[in-house]
PDB file of C-alpha atoms in Angstrom:
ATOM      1  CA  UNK A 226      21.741   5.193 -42.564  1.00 38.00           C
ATOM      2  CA  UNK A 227      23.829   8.361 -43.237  1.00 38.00           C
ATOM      3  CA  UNK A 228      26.867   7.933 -44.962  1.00 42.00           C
ATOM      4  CA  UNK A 229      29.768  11.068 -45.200  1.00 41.00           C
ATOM      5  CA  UNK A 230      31.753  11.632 -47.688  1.00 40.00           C
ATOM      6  CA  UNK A 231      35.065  13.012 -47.636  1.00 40.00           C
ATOM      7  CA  UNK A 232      35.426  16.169 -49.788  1.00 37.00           C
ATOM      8  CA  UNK A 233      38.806  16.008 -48.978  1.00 38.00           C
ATOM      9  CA  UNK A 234      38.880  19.854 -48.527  1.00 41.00           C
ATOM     10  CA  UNK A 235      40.176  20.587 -45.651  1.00 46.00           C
ATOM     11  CA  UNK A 236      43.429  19.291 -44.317  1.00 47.00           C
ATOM     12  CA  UNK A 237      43.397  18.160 -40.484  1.00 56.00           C
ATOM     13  CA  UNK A 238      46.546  16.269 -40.273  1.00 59.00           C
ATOM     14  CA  UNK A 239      47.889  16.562 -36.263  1.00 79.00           C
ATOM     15  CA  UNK A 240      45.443  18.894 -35.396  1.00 93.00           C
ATOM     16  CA  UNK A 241      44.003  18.331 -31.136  1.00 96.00           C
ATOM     17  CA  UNK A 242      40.530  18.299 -30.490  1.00 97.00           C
ATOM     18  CA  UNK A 243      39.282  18.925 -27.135  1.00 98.00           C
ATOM     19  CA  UNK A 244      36.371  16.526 -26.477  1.00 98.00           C
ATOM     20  CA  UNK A 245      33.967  18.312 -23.335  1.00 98.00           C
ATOM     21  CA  UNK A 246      31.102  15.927 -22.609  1.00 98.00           C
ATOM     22  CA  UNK A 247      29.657  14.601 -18.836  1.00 97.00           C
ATOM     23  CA  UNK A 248      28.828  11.317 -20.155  1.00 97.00           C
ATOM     24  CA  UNK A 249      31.810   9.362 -19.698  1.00 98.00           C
ATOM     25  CA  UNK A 250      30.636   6.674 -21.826  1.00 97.00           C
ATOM     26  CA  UNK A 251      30.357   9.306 -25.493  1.00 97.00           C
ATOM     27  CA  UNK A 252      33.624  11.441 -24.050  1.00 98.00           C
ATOM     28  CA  UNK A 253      35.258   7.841 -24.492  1.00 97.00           C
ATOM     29  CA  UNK A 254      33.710   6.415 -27.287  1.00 96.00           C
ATOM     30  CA  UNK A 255      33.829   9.738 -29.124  1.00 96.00           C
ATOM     31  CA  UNK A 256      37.851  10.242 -28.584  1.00 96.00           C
ATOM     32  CA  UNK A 257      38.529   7.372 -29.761  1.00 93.00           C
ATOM     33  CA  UNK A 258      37.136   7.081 -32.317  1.00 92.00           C
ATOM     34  CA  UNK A 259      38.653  10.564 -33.186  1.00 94.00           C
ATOM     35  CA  UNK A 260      42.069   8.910 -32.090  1.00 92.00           C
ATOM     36  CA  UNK A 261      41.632   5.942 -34.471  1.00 89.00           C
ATOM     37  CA  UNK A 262      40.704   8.899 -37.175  1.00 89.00           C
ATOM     38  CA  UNK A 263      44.542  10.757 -36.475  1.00 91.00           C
ATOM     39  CA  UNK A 264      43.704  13.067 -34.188  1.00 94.00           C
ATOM     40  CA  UNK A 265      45.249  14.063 -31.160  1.00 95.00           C
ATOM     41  CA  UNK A 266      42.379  14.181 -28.794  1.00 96.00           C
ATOM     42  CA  UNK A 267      42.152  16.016 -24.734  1.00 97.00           C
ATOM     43  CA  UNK A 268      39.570  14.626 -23.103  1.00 98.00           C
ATOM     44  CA  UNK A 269      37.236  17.197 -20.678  1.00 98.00           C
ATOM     45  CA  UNK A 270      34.447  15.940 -18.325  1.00 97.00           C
ATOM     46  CA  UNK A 271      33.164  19.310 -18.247  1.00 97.00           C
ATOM     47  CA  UNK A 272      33.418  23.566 -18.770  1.00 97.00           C
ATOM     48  CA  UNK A 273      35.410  23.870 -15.757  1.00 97.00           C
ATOM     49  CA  UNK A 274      37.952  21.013 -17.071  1.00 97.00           C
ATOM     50  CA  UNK A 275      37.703  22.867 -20.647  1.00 98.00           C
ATOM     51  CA  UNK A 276      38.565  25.936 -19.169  1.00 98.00           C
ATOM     52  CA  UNK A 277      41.457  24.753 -17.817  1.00 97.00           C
ATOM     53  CA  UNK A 278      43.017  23.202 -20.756  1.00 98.00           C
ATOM     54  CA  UNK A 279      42.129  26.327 -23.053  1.00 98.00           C
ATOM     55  CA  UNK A 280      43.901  28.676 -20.266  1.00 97.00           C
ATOM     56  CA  UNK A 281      46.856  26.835 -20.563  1.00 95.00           C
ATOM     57  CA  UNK A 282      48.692  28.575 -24.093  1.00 87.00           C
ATOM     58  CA  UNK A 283      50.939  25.852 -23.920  1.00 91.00           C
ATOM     59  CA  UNK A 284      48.505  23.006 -24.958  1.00 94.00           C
ATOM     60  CA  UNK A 285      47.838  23.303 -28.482  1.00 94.00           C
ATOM     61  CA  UNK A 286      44.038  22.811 -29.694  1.00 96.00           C
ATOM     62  CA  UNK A 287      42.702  23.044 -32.769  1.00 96.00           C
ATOM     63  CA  UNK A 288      39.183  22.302 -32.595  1.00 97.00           C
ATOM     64  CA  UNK A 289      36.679  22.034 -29.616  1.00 98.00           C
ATOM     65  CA  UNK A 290      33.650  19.580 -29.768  1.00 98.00           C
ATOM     66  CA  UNK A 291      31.720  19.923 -26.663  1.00 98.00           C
ATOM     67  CA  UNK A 292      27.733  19.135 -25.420  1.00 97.00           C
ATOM     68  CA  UNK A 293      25.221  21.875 -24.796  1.00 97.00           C
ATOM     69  CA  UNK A 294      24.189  20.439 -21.238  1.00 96.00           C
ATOM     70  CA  UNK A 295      26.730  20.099 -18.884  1.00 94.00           C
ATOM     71  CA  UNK A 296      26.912  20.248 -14.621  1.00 93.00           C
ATOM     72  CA  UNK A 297      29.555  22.574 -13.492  1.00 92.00           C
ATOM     73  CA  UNK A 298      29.780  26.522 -13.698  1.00 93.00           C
ATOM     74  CA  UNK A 299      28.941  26.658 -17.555  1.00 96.00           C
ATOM     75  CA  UNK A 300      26.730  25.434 -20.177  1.00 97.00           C
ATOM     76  CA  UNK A 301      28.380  24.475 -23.505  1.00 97.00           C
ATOM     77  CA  UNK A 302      26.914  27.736 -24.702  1.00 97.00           C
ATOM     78  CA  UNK A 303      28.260  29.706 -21.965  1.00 98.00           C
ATOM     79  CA  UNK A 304      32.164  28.105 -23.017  1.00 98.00           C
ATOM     80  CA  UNK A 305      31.298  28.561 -26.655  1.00 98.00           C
ATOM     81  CA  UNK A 306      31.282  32.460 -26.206  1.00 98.00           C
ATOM     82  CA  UNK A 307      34.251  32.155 -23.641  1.00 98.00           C
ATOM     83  CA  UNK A 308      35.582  30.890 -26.588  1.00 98.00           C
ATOM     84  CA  UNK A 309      34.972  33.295 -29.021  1.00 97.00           C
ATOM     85  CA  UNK A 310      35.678  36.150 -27.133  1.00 98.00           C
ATOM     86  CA  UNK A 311      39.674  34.407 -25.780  1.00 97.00           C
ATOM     87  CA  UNK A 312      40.090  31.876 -28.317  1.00 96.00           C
ATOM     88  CA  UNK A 313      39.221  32.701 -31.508  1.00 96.00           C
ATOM     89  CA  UNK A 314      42.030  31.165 -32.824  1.00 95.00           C
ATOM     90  CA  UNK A 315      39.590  27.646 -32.171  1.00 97.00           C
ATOM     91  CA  UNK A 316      36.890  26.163 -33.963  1.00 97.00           C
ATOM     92  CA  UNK A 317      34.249  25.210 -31.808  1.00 98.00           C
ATOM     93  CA  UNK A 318      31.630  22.121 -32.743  1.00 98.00           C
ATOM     94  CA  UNK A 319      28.331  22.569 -30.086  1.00 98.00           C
ATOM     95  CA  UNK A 320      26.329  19.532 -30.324  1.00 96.00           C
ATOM     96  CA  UNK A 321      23.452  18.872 -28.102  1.00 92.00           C
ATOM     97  CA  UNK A 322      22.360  15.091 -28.065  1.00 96.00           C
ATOM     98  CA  UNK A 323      24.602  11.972 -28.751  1.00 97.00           C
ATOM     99  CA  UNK A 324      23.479  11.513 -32.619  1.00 96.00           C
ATOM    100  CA  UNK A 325      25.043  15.306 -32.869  1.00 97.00           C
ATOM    101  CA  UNK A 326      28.503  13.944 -31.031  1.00 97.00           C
ATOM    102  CA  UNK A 327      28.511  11.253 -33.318  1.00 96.00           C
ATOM    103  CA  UNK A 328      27.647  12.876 -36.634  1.00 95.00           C
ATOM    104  CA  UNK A 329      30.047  15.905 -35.611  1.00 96.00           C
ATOM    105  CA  UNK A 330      33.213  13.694 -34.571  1.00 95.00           C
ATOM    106  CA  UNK A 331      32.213  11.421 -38.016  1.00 93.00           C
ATOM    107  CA  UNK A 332      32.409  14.818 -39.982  1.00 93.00           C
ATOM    108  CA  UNK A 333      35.703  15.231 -38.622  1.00 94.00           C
ATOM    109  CA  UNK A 334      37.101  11.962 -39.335  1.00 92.00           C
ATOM    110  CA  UNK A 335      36.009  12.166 -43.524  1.00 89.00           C
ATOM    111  CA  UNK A 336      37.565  15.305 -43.243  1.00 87.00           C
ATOM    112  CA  UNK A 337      40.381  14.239 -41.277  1.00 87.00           C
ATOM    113  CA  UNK A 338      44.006  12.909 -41.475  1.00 86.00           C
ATOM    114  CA  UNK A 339      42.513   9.331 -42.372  1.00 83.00           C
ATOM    115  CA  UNK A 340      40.319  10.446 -44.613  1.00 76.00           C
ATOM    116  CA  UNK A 341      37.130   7.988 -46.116  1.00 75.00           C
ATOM    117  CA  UNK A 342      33.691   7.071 -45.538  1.00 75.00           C
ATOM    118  CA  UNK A 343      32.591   6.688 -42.058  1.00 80.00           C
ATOM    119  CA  UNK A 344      30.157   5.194 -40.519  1.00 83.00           C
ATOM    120  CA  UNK A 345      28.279   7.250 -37.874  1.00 89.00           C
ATOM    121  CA  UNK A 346      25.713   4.136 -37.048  1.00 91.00           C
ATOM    122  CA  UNK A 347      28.484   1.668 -36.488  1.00 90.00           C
ATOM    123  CA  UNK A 348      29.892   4.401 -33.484  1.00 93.00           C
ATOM    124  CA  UNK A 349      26.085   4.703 -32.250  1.00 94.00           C
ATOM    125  CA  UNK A 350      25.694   0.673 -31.843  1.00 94.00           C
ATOM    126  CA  UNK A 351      28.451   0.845 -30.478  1.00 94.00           C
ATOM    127  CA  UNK A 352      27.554   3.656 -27.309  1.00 96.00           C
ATOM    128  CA  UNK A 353      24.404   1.922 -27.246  1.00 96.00           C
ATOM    129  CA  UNK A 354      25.859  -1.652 -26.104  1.00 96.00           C
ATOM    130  CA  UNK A 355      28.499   0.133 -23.931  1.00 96.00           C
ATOM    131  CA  UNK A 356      25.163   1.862 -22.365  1.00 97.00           C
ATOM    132  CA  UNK A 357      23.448  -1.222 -21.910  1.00 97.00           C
ATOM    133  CA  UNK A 358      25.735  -3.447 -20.466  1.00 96.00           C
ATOM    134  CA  UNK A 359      26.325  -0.467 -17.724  1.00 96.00           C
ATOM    135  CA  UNK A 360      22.692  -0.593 -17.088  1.00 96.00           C
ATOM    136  CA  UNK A 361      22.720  -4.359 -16.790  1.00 95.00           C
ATOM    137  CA  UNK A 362      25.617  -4.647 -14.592  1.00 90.00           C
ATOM    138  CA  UNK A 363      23.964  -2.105 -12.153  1.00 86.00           C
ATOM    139  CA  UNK A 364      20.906  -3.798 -12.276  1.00 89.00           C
ATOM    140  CA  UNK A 365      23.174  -7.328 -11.164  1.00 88.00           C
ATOM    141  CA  UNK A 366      25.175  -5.183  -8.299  1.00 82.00           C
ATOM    142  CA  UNK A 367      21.945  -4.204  -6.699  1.00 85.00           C
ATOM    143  CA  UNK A 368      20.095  -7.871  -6.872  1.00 89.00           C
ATOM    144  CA  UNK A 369      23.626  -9.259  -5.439  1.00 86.00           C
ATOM    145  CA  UNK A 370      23.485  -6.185  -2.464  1.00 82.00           C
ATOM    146  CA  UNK A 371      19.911  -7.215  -1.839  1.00 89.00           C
ATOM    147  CA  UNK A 372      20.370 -10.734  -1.684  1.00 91.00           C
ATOM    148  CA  UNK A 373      23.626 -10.462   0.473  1.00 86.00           C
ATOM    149  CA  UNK A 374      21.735  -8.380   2.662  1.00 87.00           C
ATOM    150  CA  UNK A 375      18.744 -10.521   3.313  1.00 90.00           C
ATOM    151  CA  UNK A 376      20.921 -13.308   3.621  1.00 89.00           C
ATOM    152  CA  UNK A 377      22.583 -11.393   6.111  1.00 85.00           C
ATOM    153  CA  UNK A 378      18.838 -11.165   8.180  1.00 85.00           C
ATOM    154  CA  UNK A 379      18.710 -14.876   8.045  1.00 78.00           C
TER     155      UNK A 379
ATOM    156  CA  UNK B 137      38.547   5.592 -57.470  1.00 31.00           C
ATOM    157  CA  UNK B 138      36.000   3.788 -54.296  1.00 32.00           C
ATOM    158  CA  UNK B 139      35.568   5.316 -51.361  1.00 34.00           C
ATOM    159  CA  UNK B 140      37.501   4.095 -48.423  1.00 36.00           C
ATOM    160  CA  UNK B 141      35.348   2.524 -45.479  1.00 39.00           C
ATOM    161  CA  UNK B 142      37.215   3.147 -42.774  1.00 43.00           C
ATOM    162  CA  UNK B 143      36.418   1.019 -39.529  1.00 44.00           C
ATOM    163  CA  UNK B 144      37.393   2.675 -36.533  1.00 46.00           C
ATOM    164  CA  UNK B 145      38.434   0.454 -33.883  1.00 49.00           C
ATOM    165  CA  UNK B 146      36.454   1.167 -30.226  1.00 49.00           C
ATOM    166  CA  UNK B 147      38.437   1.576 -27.352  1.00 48.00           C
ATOM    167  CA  UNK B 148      36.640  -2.389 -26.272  1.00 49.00           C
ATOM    168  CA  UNK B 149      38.123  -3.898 -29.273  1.00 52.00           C
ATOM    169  CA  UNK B 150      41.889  -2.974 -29.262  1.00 56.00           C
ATOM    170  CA  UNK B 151      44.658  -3.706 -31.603  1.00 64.00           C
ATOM    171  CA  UNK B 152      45.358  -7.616 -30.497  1.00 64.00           C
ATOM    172  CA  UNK B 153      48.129  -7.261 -27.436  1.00 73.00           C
ATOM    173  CA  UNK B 154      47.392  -3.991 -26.643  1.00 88.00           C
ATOM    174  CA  UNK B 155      46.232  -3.993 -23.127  1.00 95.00           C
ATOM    175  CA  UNK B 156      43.821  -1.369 -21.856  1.00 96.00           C
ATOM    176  CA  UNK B 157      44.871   0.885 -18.869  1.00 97.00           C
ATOM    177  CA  UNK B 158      41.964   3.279 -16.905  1.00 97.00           C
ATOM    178  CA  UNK B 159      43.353   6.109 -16.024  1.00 97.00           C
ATOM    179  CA  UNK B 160      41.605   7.944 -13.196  1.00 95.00           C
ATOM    180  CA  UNK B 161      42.594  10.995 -12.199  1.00 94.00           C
ATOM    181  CA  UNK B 162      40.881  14.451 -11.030  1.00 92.00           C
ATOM    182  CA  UNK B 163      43.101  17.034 -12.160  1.00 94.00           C
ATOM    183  CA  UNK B 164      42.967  17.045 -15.763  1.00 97.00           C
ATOM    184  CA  UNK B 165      46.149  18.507 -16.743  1.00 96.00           C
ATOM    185  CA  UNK B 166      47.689  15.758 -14.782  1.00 96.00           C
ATOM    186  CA  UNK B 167      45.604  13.248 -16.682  1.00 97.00           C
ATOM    187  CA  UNK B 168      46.221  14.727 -19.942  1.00 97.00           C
ATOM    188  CA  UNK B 169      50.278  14.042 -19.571  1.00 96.00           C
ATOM    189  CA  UNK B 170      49.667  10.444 -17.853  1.00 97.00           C
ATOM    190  CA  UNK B 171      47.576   9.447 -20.992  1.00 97.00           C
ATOM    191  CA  UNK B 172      49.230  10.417 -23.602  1.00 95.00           C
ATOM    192  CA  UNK B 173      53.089   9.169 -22.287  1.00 96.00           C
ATOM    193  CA  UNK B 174      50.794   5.811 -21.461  1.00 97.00           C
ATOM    194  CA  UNK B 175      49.012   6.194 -25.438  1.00 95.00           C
ATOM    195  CA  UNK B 176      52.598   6.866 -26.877  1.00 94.00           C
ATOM    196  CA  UNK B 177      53.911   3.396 -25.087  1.00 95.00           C
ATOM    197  CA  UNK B 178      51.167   1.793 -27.166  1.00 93.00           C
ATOM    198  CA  UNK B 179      48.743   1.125 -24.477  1.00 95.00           C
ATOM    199  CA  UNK B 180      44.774   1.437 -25.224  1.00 94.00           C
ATOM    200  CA  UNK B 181      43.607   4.170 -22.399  1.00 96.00           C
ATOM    201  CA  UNK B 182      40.289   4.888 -21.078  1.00 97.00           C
ATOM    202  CA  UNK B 183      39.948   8.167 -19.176  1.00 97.00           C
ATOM    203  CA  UNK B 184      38.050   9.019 -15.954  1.00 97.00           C
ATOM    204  CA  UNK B 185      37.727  12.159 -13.916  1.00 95.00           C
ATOM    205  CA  UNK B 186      36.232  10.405 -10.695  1.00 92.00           C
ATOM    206  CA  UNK B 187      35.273   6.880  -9.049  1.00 90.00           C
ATOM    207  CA  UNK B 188      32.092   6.999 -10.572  1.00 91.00           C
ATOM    208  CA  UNK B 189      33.044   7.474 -14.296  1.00 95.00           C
ATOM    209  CA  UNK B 190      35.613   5.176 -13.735  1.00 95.00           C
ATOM    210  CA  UNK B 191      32.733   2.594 -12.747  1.00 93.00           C
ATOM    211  CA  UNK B 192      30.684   3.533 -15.667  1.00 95.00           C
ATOM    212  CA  UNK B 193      33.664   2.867 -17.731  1.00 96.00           C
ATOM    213  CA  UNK B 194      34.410  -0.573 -15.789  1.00 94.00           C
ATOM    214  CA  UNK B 195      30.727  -1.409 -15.733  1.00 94.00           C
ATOM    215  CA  UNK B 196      30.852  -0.887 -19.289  1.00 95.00           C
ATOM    216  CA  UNK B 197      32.014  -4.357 -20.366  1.00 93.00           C
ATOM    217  CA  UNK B 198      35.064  -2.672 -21.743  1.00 92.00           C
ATOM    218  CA  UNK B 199      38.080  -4.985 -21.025  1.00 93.00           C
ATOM    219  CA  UNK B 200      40.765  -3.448 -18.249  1.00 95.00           C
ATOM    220  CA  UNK B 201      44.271  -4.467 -17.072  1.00 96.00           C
ATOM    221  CA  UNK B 202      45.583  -1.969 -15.232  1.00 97.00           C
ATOM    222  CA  UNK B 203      44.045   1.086 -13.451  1.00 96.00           C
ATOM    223  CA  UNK B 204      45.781   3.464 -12.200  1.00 96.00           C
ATOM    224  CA  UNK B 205      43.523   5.840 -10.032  1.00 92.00           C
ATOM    225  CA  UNK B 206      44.231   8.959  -7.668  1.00 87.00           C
ATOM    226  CA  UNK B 207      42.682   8.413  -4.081  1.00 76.00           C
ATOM    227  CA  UNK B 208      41.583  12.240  -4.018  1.00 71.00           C
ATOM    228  CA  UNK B 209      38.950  12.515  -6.309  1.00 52.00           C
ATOM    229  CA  UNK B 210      35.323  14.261  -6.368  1.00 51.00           C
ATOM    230  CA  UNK B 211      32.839  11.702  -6.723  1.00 50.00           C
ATOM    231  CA  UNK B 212      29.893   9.849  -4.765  1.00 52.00           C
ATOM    232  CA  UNK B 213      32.227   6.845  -4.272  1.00 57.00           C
ATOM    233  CA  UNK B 214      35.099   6.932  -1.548  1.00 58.00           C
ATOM    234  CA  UNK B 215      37.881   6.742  -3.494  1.00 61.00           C
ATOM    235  CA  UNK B 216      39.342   3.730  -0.987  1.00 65.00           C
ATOM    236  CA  UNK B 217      36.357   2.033  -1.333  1.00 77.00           C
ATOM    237  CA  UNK B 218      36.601   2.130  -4.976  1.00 84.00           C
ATOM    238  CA  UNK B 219      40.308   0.312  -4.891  1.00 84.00           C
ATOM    239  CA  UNK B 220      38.553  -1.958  -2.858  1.00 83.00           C
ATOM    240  CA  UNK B 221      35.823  -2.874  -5.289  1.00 85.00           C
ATOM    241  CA  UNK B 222      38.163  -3.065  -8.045  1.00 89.00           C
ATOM    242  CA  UNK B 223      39.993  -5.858  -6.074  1.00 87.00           C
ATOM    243  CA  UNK B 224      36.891  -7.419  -4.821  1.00 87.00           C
ATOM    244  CA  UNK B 225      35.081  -7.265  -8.369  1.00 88.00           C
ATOM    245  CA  UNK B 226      37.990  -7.620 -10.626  1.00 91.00           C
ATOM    246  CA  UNK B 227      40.643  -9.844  -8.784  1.00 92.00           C
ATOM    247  CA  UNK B 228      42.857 -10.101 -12.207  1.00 94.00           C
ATOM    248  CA  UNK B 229      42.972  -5.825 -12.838  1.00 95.00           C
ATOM    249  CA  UNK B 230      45.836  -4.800 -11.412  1.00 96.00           C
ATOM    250  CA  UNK B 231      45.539  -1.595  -9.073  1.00 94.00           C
ATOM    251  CA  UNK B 232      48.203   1.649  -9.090  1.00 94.00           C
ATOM    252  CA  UNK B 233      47.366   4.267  -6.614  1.00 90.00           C
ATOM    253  CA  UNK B 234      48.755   7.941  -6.592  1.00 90.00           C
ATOM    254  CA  UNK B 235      48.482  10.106  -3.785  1.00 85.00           C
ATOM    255  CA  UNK B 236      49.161  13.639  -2.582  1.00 82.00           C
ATOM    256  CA  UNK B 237      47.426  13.102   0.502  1.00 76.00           C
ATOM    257  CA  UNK B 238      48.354   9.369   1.353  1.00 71.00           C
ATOM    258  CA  UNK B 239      51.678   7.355   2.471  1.00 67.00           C
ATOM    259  CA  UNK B 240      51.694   4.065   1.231  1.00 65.00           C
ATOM    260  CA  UNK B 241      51.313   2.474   4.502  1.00 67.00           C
ATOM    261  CA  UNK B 242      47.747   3.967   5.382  1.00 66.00           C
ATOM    262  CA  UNK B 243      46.972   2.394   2.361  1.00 66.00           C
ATOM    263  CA  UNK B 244      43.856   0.103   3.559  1.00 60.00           C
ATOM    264  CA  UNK B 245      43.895  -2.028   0.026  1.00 67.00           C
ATOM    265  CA  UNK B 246      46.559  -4.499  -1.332  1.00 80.00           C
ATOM    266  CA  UNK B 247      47.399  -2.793  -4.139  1.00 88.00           C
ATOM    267  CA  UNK B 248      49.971  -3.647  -7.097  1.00 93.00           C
ATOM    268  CA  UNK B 249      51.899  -0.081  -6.868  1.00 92.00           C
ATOM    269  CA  UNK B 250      51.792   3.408  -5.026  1.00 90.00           C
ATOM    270  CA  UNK B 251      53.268   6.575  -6.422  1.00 92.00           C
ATOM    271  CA  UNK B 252      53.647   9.818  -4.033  1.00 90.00           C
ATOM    272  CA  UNK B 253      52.240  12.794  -5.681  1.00 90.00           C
ATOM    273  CA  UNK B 254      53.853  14.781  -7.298  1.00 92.00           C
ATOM    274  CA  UNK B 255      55.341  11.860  -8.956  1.00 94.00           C
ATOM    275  CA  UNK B 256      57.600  11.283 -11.977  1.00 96.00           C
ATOM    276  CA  UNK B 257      55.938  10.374 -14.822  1.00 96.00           C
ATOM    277  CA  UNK B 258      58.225   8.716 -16.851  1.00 96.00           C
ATOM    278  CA  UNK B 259      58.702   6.597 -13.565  1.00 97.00           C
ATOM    279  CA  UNK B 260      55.062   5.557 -13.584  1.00 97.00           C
ATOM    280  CA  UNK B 261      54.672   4.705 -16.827  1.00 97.00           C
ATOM    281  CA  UNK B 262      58.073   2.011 -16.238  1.00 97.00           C
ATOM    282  CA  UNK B 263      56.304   0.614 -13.559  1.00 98.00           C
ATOM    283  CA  UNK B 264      53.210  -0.048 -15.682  1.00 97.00           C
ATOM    284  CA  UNK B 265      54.820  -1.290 -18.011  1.00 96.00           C
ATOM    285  CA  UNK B 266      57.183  -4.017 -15.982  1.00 97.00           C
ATOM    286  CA  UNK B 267      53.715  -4.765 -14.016  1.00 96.00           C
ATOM    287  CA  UNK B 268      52.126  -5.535 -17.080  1.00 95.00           C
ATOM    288  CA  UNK B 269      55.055  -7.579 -19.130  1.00 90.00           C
TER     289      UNK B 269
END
């Protein structure tokens, strides 16, 4: 279990993070738990969606935490070099599997405006049972659509 | 001194009497200003970009009060249909629908609210939260 510890060294208070991340499930999980940490958090389903936040001067970011494999126009390294080259004002976080989201957005939080020790397992479980009750559900929808159906035939 | 454990609470498990609004919604500037008014009135919000995510999010076992969805989205799901299984699925979630492309009266679902995009959002956000009181 990996435990972070706050150094305390940087000083995050108000800063905006703009979460980009196709798997509604993390983008949710992961913004909120930045939320509950002090951040302000935008939320971005994708490049295109990032792209139009960071053209827009008037929304202040700070920080941008976004996946490596994303649908739309860009990968996550293809909007980490947009960045760099028109934002270089932002920091930009590339992480490319869940763990990464979680460890990232936990690195964030001990360094954050509620700073302490943070748990990144706890925020793991806890996409893991959102995952699985998703998969269950779907599972139930299609038995009930099958069984309405052949009742249906009767 | 110890080191603080700090707990953070999931969007599933929300301060006790906060209620949880979904919030789906295609353009995501639009979104951006409907959650955060909604966040600042103390609501828990969960964020979708289409029908689908919004299912995910449903399907999720998170608990949800209110959503308040556009009826223009990108998605697999027709974004009627998707009112319609929230009300078939959910009976007790309360349904707001925004349009830009719909009057109320083509409206095909019983619905709790309709705003006419562009809408006020101040406005919204008063009707959410008399709908919810």
């Amino acid at each position: 279990m990996t435990k972070i510890v706050n150094t305390g060294a940087i000083n995050r208070a108000a800063q905006t993070v703009l979460v980009v991340e196709d798997e509604v499930l993390v983008r949710m999980a992961v913004s909120q738990q930045l939320r509950e940490c002090g951040y302000n958090v935008v939320e971005a389903t994708d490049a295109d969606e990032a792209l139009t936040v960071l053209q827009k001067h008037d929304v202040i970011l700070h920080i941008v935490l976004s996946d490596v494999e994303m649908p739309g126009s860009m990968d996550g390294f293809a909007l980490a070099k947009w960045i760099r080259k028109n934002r270089p004002d932002l920091e930009v976080i590339l992480t490319g599997s869940v763990a990464r989201a979680v460890n990232a957005a936990m690195e964030l939080c001990t360094s954050g405006p509620v700073p302490g020790q943070y748990e990144p397992h706890n925020l793991l479980e806890y996409i893991r049972r959102l995952k699985a009750t998703r998969a269950a559900r779907k599972i139930l929808g299609r038995w009930r659509e099958l069984t309405a159906r052949m009742q249906k035939r009767r | 001194m110890g080191a603080i454990l700090n707990a953070a609470r999931p969007i599933g498990n929300p301060q006790p009497g906060r209620l949880t609004i979904l919030v789906v919604e295609d353009e995501i500037l639009l979104r951006m200003i409907v959650t955060d008014e909604l966040r600042k009135q103390d609501f828990n919000v969960a964020e979708a970009a289409n029908a689908d995510e919004a299912l995910s999010i449903i399907h999720s076992g998170i608990p949800i009060h209110l959503v308040l969805t556009d009826v223009k989205m990108s998605g697999t799901q027709d974004d009627l249909s998707f009112a319609g299984t929230i009300r078939a699925d959910y009976p007790d979630v309360k349904v707001v629908v925004a349009s830009g492309h719909l009057v109320e009266n083509e409206l095909v679902e019983d619905v709790d609210g309709f705003f006419r995009k562009p809408y006020d959002v101040s406005n919204l956000v008063r009707f959410i939260k008399a709908l919810l009181d």
